[in-house]
mmCIF file of C-alpha atoms in Angstrom:
data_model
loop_
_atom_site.group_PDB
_atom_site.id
_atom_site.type_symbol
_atom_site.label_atom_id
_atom_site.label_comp_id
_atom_site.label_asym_id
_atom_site.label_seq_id
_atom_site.Cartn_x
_atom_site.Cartn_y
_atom_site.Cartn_z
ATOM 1 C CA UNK O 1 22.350 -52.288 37.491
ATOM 2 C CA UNK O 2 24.003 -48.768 37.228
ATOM 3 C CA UNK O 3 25.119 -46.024 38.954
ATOM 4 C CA UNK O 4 22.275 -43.311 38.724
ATOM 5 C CA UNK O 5 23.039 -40.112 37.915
ATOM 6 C CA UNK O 6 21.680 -37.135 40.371
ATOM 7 C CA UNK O 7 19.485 -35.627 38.539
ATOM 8 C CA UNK O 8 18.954 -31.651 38.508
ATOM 9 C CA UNK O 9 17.101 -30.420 41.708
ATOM 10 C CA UNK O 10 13.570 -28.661 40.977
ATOM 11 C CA UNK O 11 12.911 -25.085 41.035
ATOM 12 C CA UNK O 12 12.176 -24.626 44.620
ATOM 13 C CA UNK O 13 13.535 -27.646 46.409
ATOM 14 C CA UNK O 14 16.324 -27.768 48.716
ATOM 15 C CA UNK O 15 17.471 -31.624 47.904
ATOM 16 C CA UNK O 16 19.142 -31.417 52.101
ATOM 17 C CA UNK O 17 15.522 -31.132 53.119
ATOM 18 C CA UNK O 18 14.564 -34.312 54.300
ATOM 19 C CA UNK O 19 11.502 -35.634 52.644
ATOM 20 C CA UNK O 20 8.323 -36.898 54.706
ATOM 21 C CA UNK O 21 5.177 -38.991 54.181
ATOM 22 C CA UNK O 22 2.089 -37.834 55.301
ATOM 23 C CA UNK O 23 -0.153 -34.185 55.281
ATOM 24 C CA UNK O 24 2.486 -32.992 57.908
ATOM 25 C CA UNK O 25 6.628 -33.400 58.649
ATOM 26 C CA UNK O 26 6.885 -34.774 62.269
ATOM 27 C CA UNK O 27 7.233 -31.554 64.865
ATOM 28 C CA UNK O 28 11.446 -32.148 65.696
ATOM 29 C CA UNK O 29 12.848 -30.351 63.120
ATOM 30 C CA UNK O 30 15.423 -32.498 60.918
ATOM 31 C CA UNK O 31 18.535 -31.359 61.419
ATOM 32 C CA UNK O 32 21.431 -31.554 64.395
ATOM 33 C CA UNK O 33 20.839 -29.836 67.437
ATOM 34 C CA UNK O 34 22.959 -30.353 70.574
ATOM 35 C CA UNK O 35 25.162 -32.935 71.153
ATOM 36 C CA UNK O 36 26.481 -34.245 74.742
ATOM 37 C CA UNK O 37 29.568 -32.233 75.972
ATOM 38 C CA UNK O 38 33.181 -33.063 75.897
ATOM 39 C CA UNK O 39 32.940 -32.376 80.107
ATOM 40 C CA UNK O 40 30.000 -34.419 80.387
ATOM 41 C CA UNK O 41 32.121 -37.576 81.481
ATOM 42 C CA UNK O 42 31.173 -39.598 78.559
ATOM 43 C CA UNK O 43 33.849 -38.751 75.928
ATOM 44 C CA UNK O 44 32.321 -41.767 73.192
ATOM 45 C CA UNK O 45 28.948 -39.850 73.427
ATOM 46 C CA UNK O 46 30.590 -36.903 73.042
ATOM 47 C CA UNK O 47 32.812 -37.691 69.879
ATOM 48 C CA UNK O 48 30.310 -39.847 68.001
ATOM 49 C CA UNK O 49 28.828 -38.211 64.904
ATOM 50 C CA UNK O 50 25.554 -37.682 63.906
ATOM 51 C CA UNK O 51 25.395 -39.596 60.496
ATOM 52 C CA UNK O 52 27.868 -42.167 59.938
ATOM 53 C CA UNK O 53 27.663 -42.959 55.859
ATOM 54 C CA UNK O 54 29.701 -45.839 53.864
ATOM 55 C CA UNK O 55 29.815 -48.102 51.240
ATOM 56 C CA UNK O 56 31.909 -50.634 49.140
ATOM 57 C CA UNK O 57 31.824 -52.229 46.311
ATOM 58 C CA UNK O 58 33.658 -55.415 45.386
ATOM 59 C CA UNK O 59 32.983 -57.454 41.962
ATOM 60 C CA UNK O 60 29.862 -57.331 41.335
ATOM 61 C CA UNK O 61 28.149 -56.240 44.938
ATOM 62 C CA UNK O 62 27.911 -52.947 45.999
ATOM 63 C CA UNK O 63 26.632 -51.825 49.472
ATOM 64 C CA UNK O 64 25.718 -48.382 50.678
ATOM 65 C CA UNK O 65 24.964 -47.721 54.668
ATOM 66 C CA UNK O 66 23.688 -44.677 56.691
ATOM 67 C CA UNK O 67 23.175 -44.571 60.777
ATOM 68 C CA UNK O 68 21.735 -41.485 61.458
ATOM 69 C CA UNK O 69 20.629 -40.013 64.777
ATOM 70 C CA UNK O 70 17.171 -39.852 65.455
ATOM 71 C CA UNK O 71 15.031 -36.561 65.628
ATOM 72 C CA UNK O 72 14.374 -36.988 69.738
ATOM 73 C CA UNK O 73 18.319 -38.049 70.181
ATOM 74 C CA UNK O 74 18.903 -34.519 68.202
ATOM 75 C CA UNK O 75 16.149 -33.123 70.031
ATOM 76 C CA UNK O 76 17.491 -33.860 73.737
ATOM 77 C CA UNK O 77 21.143 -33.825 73.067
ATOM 78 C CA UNK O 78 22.065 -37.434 73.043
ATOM 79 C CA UNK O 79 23.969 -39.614 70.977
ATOM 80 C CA UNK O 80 23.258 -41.900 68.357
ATOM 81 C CA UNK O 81 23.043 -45.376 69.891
ATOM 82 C CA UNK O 82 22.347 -46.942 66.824
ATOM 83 C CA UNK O 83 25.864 -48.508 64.834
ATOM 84 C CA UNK O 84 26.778 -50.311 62.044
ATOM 85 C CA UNK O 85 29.705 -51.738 59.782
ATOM 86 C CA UNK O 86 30.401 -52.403 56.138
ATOM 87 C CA UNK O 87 33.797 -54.884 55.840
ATOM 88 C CA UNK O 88 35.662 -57.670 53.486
ATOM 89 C CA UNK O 89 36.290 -60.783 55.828
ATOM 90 C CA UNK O 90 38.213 -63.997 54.894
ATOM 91 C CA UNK O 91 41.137 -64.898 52.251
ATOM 92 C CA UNK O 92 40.881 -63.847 48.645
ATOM 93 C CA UNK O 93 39.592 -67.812 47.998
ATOM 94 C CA UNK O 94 36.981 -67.215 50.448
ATOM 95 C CA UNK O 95 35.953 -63.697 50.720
ATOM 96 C CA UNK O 96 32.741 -62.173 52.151
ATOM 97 C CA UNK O 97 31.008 -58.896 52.675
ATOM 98 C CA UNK O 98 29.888 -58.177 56.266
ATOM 99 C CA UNK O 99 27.542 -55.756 57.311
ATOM 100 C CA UNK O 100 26.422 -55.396 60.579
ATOM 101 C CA UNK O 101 23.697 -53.256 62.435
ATOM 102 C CA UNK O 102 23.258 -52.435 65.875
ATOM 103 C CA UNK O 103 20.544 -50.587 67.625
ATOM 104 C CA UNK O 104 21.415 -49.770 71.319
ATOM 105 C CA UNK O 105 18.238 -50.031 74.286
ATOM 106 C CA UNK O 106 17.091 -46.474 74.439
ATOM 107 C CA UNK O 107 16.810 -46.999 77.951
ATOM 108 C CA UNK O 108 20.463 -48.573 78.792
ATOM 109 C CA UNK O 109 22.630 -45.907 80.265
ATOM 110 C CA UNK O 110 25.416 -47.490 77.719
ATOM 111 C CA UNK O 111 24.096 -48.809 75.073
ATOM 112 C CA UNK O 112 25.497 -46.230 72.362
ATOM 113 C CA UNK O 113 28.999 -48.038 73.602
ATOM 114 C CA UNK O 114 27.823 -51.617 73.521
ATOM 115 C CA UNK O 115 26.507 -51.217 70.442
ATOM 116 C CA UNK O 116 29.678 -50.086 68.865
ATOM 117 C CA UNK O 117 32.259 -52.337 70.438
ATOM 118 C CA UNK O 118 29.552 -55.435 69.591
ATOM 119 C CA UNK O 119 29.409 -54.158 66.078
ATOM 120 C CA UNK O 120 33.863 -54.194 65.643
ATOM 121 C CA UNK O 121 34.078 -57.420 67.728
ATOM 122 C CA UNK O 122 31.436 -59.539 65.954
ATOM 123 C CA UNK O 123 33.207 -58.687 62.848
ATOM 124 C CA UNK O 124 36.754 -59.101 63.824
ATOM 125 C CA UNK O 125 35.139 -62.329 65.374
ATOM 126 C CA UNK O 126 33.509 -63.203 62.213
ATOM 127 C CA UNK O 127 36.786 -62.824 60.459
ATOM 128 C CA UNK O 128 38.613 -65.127 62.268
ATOM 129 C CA UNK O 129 36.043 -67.825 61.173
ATOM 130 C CA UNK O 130 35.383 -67.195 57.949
ATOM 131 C CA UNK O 131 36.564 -70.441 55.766
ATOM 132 C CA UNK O 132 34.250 -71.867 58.335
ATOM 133 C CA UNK O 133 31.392 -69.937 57.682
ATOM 134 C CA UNK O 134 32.184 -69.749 53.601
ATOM 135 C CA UNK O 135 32.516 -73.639 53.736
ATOM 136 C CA UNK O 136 29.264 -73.489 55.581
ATOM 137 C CA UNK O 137 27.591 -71.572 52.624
ATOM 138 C CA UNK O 138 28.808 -73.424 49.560
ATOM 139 C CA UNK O 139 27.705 -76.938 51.798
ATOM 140 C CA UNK O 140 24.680 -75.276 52.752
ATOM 141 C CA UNK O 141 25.298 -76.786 56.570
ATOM 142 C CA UNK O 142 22.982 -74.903 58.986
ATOM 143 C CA UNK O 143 23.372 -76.710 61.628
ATOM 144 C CA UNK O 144 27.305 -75.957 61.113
ATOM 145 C CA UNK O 145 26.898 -72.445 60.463
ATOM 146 C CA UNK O 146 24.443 -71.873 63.514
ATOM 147 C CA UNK O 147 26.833 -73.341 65.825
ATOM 148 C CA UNK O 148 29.546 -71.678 64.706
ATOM 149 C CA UNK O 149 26.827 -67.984 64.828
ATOM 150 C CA UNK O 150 26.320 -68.955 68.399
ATOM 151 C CA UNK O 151 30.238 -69.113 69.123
ATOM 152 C CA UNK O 152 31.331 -66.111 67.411
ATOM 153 C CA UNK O 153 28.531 -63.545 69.400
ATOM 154 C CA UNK O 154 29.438 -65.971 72.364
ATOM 155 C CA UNK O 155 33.260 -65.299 71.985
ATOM 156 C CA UNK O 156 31.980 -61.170 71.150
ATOM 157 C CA UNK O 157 30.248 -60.910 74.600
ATOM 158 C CA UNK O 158 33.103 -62.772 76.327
ATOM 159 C CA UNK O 159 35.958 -60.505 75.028
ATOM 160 C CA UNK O 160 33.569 -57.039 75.784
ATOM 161 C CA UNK O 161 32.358 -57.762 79.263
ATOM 162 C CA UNK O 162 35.693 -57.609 80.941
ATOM 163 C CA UNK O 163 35.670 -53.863 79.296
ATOM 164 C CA UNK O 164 32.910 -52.761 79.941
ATOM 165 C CA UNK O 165 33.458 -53.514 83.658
ATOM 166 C CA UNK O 166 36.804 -51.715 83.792
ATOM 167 C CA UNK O 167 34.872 -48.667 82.720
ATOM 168 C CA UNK O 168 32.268 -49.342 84.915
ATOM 169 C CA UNK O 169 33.667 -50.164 87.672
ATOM 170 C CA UNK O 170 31.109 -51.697 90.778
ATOM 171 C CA UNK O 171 28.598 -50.038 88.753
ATOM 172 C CA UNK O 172 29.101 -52.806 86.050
ATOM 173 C CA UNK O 173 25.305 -54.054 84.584
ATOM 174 C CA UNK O 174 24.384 -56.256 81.648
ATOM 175 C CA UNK O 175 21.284 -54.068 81.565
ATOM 176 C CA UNK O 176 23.215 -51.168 80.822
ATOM 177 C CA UNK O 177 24.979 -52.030 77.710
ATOM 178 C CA UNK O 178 21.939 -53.551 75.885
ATOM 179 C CA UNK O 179 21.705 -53.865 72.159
ATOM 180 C CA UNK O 180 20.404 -55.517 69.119
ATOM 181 C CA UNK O 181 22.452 -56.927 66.686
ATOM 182 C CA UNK O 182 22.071 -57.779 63.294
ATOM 183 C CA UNK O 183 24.484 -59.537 60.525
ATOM 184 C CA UNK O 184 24.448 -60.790 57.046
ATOM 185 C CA UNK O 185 27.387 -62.802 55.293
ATOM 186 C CA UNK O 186 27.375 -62.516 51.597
ATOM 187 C CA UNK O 187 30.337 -64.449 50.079
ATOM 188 C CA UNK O 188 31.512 -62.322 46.645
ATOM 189 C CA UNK O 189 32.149 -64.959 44.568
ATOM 190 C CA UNK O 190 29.125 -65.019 42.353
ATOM 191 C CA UNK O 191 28.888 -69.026 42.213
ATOM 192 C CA UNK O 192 28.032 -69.328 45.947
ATOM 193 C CA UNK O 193 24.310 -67.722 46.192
ATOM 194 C CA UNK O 194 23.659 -68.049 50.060
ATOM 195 C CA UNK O 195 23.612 -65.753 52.582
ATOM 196 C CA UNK O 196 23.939 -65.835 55.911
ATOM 197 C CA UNK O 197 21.856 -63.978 58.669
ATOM 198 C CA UNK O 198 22.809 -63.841 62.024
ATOM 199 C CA UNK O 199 20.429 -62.223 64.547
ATOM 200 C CA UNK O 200 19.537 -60.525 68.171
ATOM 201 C CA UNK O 201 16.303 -58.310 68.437
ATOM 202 C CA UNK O 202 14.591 -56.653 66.470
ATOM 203 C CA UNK O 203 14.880 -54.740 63.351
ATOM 204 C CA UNK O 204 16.446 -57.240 60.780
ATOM 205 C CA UNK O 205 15.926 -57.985 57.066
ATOM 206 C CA UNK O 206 13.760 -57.166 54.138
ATOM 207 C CA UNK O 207 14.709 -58.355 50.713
ATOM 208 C CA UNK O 208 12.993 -55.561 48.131
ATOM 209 C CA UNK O 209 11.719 -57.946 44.848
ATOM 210 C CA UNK O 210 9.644 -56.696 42.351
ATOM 211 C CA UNK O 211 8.745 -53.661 44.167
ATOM 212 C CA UNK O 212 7.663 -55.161 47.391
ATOM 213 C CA UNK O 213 9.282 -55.443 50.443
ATOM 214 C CA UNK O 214 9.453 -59.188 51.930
ATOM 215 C CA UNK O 215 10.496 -60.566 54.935
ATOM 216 C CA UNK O 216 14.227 -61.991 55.043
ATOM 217 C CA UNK O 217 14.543 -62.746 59.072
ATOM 218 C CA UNK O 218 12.202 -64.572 61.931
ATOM 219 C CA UNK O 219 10.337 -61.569 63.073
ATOM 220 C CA UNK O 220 7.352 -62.311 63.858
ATOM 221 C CA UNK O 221 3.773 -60.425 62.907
ATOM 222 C CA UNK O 222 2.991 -57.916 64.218
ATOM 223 C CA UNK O 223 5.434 -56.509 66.527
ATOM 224 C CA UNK O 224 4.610 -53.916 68.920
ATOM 225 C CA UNK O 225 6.669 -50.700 67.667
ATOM 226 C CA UNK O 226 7.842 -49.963 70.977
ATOM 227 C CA UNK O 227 8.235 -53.273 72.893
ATOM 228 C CA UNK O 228 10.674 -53.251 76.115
ATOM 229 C CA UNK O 229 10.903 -56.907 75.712
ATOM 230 C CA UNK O 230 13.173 -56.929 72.951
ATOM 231 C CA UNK O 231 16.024 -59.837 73.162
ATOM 232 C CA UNK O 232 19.181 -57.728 73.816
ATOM 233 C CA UNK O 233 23.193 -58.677 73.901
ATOM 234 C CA UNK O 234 24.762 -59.256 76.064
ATOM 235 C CA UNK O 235 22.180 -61.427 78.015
ATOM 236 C CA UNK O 236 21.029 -63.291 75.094
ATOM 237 C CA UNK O 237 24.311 -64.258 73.055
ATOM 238 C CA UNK O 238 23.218 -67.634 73.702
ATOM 239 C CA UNK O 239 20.178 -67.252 71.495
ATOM 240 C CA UNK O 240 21.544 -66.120 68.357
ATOM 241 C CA UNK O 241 19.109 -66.528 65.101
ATOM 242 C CA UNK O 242 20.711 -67.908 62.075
ATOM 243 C CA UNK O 243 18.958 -67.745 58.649
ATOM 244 C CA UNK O 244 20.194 -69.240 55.277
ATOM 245 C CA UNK O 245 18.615 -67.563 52.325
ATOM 246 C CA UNK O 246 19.684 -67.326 48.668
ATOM 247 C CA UNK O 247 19.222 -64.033 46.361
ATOM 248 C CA UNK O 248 19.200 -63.497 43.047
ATOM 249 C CA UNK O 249 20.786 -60.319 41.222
ATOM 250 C CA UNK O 250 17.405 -58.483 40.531
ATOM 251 C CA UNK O 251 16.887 -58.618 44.819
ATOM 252 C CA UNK O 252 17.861 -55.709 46.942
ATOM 253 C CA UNK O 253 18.726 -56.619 50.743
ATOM 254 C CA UNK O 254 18.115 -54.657 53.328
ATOM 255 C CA UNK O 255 19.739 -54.716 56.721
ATOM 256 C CA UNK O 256 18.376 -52.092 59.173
ATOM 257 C CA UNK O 257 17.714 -51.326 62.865
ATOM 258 C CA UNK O 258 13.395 -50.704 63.892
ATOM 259 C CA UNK O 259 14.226 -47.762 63.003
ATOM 260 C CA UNK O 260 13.608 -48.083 59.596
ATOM 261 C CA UNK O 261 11.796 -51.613 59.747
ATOM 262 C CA UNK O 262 9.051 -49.924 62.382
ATOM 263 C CA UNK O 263 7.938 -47.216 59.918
ATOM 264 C CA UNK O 264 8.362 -49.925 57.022
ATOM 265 C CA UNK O 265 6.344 -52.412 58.645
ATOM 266 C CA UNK O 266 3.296 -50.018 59.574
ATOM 267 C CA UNK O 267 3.557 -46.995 56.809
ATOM 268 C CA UNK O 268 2.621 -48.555 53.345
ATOM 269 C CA UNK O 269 3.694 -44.790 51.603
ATOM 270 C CA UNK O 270 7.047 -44.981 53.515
ATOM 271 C CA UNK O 271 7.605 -48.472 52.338
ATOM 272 C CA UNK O 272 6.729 -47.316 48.716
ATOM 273 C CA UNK O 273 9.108 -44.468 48.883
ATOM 274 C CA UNK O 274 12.071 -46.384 49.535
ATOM 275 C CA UNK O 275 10.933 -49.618 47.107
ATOM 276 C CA UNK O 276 10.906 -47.006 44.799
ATOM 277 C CA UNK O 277 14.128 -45.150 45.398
ATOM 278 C CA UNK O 278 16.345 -48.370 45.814
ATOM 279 C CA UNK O 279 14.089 -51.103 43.981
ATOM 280 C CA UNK O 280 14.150 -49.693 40.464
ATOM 281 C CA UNK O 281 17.691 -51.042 39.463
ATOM 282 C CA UNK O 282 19.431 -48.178 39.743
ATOM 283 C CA UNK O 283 22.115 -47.631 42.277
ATOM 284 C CA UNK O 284 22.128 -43.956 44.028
ATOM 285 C CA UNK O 285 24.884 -42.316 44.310
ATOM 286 C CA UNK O 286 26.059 -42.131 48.417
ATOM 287 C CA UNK O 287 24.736 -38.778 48.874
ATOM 288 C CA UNK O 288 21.274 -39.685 47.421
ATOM 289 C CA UNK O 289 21.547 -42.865 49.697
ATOM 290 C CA UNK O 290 21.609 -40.617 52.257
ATOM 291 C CA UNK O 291 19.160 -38.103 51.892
ATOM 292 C CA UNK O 292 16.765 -41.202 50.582
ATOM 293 C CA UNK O 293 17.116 -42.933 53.763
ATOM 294 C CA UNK O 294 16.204 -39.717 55.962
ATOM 295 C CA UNK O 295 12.503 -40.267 54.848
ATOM 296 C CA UNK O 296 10.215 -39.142 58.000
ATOM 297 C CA UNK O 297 7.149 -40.095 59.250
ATOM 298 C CA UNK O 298 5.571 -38.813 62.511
ATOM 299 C CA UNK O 299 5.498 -40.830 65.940
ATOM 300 C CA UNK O 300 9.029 -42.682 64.307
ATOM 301 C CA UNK O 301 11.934 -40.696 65.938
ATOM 302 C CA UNK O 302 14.346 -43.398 67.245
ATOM 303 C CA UNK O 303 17.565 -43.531 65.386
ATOM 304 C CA UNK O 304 17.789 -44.878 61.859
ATOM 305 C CA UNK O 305 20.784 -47.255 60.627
ATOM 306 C CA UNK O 306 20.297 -49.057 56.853
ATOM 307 C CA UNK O 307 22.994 -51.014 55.019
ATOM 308 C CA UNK O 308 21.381 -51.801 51.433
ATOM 309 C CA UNK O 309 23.293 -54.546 48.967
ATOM 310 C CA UNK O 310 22.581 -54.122 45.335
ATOM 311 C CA UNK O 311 24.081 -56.955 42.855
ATOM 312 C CA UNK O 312 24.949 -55.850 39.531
ATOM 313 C CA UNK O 313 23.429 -58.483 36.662
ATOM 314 C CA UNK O 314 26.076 -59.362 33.456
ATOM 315 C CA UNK O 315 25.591 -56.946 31.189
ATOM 316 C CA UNK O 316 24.754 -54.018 33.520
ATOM 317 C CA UNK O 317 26.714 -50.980 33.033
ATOM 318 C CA UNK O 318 29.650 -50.039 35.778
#
């Protein structure tokens, strides 16, 4: 699996237009527009950027992520309450990627902080544990590795509350820094094929084989787009979903917030679009990544976050 190469831009197209599916591009237009103010009283919302873009690669695994604000967010002035994070965890003999997405409540006064500080703490939590949770993998112990999912968001939510109601103050509700949260474990050394998925809400993820996107989390079918009922940290840390799959080198895994998997879900030419740009064994290049994941699709405006793993196969050029 390779590296592709940008290729030329046609006459006529201005490659930082984002593409859209359908006869029409949605009415926000899709760039930046105001942001919340440095005297607004909310100096995180103020200083968080629009698109957030990463990636690592280590041995074999390569992973490319994009959180992008969403065209009603850029529309009204608010933040991005969507987050994510791309890490290395654990000692050298037990090393693992982490990536980690986060979609915060649209309607939660705070959820563009929970969603970051859940994001850091999970990992640093997940860090802390990880010969537990790599031991887990190469024993393929669920029962170990759900308790010990259950404890780490437990011990996240523990460590954030007291923060959040310093900043607060009497004002302090649960309600108000709701978020999603999504993780997947992938240990790098190339003997130990599970993977670990550990998640709150929804959103999740899709494994891309053969073309076709599949299921790789308990969502269920179908799921209203725009359900209020959504499990949400902090309240549910005690209800933590745990998922042990394996991969193989020719899958592509997918770990994104609804919304991406909304659209995906319920827009068979927006699911073929990205199949096709990151399911043909070819790795893009970050700025591609980017642009790729902006795809649009009208009545989908909610911020976007997408952390994609590619595994390169022996014998694939670097």
């Amino acid at each position: 699996m390779a590296v592709a190469e940008t290729p030329a831009p046609e006459t006529g197209v201005v490659r930082g237009v984002a593409e859209h599916i359908g006869k029409r591009p949605p009415t926000y237009p899709p760039y930046p527009r105001a942001k919340p103010s440095m005297r607004s009283g909310d100096r995180l919302a103020a200083l968080t950027p629009d698109i957030l873009l990463d990636g690592i690669t280590v041995g074999r695994l390569t992973a490319l992520g994009v959180s992008v604000r969403g065209d009603s967010h850029r529309w009204h002035g608010h933040c991005r309450q969507d987050s994510m994070a791309i890490a290395r965890i654990g000692p050298p003999e037990a090393e693992m990627l982490v990536l980690a997405v986060a979609d915060g409540v649209s309607s939660a006064g705070r959820s563009h902080v929970a969603s970051q500080d859940l994001v850091h703490q999970a990992v640093s939590n997940l860090d802390a544990e990880a010969e537990s949770f790599h031991r887990g993998l190469r024993e393929r112990d669920e029962p170990q590795l759900n308790g010990l999912a259950n404890k780490v968001i437990g011990q996240a939510v523990g460590e954030l509350r007291p923060k959040w109601r310093a900043q607060a103050g009497d004002r302090y509700e649960d309600r108000d820094h709701a978020s999603t949260l999504h993780v997947l474990l992938v240990p790098v050394q190339e003997t130990v094929r599970e993977r670990l998925l550990l998640s709150v809400g929804d959103g999740g993820l899709r494994v891309c084989r053969g073309g076709t996107w599949k299921r790789g989390d308990h969502e269920s079918e179908p799921t209203p787009l725009l359900d209020p009922r959504t499990a949400a940290l902090p309240g549910s840390y005690d209800t933590v979903e745990t998922r042990l799959l394996s991969s193989s080198p020719a899958d592509v895994l997918m770990l994104a917030t609804d919304g991406v998997t909304g659209p995906l879900r319920q827009e068979s030419e927006f699911a073929d679009r990205l199949a096709g740009h990151w399911g043909r064994g070819e790795i893009p290049a970050p700025s591609d990544f980017l642009w790729q994941a902006q795809l649009r699709a009208k009545s989908y405006d909610d911020d976007r976050t997408v952390v994609c793993l590619w595994e390169r196969r022996p014998g694939d050029a670097d």
